[in-house]
Tab-separated table of N, CA and C in Angstrom:
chain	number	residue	atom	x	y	z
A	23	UNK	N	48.153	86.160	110.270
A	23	UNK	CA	48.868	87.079	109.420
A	23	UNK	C	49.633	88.082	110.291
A	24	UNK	N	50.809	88.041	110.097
A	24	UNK	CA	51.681	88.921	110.565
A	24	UNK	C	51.635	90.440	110.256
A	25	UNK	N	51.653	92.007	110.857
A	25	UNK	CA	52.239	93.126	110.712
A	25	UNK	C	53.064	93.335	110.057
A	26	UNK	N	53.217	93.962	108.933
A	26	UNK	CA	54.493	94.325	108.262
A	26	UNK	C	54.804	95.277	108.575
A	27	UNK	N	56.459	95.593	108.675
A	27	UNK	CA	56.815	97.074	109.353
A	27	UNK	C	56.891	97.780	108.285
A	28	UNK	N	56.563	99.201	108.270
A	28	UNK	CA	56.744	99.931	107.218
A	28	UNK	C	57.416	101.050	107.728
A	29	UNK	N	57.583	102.249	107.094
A	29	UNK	CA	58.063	103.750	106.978
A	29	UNK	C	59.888	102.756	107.772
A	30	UNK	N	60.188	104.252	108.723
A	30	UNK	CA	61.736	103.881	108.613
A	30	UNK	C	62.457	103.326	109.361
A	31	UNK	N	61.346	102.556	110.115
A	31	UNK	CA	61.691	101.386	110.717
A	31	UNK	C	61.904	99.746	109.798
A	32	UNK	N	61.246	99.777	108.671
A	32	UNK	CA	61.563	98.788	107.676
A	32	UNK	C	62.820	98.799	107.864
A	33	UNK	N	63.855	99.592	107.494
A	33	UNK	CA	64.917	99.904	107.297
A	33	UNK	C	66.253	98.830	108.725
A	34	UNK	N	65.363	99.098	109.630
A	34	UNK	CA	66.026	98.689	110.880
A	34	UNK	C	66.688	97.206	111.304
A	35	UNK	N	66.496	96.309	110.289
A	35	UNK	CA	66.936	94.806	110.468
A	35	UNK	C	68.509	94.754	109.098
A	36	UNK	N	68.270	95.845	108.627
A	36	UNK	CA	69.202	95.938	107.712
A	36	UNK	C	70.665	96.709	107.818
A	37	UNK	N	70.019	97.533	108.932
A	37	UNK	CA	71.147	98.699	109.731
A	37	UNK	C	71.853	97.968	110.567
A	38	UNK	N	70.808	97.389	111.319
A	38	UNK	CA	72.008	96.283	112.771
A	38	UNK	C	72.804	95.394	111.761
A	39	UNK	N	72.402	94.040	110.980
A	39	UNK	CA	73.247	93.905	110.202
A	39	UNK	C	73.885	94.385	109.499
A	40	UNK	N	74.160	95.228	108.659
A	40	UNK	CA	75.112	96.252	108.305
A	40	UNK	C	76.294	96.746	108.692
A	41	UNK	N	75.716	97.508	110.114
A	41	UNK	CA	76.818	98.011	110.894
A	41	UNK	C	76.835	97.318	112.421
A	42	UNK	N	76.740	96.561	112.725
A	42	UNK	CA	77.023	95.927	113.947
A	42	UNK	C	76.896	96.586	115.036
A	43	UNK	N	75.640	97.136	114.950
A	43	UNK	CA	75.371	97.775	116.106
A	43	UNK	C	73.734	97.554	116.407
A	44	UNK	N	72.713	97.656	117.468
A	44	UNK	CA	71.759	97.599	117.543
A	44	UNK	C	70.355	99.288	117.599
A	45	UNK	N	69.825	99.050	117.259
A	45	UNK	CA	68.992	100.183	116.583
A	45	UNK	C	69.374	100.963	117.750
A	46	UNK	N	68.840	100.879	119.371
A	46	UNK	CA	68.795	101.866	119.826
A	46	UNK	C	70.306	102.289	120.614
A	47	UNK	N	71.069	101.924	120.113
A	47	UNK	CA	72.719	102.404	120.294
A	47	UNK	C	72.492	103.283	119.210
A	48	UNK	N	72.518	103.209	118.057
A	48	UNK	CA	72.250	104.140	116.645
A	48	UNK	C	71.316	105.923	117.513
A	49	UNK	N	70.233	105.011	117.657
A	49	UNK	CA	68.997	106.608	118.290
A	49	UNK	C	69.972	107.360	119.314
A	50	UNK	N	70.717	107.012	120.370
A	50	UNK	CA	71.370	107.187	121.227
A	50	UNK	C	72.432	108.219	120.593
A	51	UNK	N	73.070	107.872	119.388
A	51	UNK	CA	74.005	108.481	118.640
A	51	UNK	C	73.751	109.727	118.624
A	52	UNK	N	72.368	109.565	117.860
A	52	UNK	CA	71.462	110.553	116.891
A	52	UNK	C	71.451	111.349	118.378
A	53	UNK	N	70.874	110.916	119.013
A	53	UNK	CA	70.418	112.078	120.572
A	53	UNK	C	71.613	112.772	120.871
A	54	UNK	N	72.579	111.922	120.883
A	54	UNK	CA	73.821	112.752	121.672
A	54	UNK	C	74.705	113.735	120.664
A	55	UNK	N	74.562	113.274	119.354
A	55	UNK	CA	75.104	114.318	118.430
A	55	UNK	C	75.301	116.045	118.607
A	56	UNK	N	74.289	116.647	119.244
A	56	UNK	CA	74.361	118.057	119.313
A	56	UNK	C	73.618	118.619	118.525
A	57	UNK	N	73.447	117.850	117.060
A	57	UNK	CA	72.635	118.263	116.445
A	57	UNK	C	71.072	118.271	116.226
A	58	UNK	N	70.307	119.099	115.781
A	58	UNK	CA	68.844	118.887	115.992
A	58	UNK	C	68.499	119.174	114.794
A	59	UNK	N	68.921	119.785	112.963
A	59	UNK	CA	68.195	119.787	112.428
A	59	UNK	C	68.700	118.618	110.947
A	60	UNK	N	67.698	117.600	110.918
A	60	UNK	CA	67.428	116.886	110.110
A	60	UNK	C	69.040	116.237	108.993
A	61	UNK	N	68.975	116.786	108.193
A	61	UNK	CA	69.413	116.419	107.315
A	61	UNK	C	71.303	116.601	107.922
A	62	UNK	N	71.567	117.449	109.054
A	62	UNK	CA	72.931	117.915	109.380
A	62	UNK	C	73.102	116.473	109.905
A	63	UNK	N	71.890	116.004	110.511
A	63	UNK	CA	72.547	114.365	111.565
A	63	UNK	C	72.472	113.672	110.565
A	64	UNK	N	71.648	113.495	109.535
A	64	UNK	CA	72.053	112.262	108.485
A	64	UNK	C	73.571	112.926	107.844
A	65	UNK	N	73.610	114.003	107.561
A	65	UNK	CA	75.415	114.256	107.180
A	65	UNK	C	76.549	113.817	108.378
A	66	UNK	N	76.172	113.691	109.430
A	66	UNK	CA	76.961	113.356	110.724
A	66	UNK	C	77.134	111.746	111.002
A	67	UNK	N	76.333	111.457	110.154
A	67	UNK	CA	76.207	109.714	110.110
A	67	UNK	C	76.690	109.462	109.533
A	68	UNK	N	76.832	109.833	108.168
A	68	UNK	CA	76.968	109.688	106.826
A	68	UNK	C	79.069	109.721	107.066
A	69	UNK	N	79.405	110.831	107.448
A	69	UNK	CA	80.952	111.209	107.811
A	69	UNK	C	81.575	110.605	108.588
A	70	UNK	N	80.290	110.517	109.981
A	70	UNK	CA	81.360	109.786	111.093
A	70	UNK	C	81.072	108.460	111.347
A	71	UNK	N	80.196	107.990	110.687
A	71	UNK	CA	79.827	106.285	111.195
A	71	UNK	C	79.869	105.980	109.557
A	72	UNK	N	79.947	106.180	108.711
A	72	UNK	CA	79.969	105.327	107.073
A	72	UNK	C	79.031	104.750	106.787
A	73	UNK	N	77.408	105.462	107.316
A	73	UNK	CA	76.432	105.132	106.949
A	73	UNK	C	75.467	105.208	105.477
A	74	UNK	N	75.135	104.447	104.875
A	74	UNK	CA	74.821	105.028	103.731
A	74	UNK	C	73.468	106.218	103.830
A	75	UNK	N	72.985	107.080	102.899
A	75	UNK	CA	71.940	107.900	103.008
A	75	UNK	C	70.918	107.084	103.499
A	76	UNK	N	70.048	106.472	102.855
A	76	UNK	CA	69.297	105.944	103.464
A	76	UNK	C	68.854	105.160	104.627
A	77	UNK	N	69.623	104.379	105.145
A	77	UNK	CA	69.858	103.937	106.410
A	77	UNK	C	69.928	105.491	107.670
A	78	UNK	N	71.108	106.509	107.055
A	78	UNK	CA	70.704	107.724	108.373
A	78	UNK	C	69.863	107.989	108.115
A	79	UNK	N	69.107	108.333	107.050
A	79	UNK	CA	67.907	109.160	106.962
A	79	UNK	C	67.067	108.363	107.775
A	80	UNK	N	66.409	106.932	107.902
A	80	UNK	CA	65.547	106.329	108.254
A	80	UNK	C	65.587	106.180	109.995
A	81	UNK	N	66.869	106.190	110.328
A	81	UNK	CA	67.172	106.717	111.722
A	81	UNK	C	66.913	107.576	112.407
A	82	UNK	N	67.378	108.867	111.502
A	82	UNK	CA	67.191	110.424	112.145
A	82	UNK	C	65.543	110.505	112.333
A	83	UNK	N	64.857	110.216	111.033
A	83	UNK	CA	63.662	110.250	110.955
A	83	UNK	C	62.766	109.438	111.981
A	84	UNK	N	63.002	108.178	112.382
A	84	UNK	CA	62.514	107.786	113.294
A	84	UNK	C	62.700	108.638	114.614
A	85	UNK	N	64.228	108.603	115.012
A	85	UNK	CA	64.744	109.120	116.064
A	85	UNK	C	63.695	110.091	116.628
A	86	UNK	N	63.534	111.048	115.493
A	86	UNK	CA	63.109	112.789	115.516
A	86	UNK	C	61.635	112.341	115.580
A	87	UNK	N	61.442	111.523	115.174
A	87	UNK	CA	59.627	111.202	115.574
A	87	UNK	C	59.162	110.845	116.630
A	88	UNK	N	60.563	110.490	117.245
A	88	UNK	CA	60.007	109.620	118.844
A	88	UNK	C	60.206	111.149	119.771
A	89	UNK	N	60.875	111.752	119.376
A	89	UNK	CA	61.309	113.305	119.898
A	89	UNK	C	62.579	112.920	120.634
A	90	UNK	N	63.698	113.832	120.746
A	90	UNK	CA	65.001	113.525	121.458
A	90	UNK	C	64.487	113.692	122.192
């Protein structure tokens, strides 16, 4: 029996397909943005990459869990 991924890494096989990019090019984003509080980098995703909410949110949130 396999691991199922959960919280907002589930999210992560759906983002690379999506946007043609690979998860940790995305975290990389998130790091280099400037920004540090929450919801401003999912608006920074959201504006400058045409990410939908959920997909940044599940990013930032990871991102910010691993710590910039």
């Amino acid at each position: 029996m396999t691991d199922q991924v959960k919280g907002p890494a589930s999210y992560f096989p759906s983002i690379e397909k999506k946007y043609g990019r690979p998860i940790a090019e995305w975290q990389q984003i998130v790091r280099d943005c400037g920004i540090t509080k929450h919801m401003q980098i999912v608006a920074h995703l959201k504006s400058e990459y045409g990410l939908g909410h959920g997909h940044a949110n599940a990013l930032v949130a990871h991102t910010l869990a691993e710590g910039l």
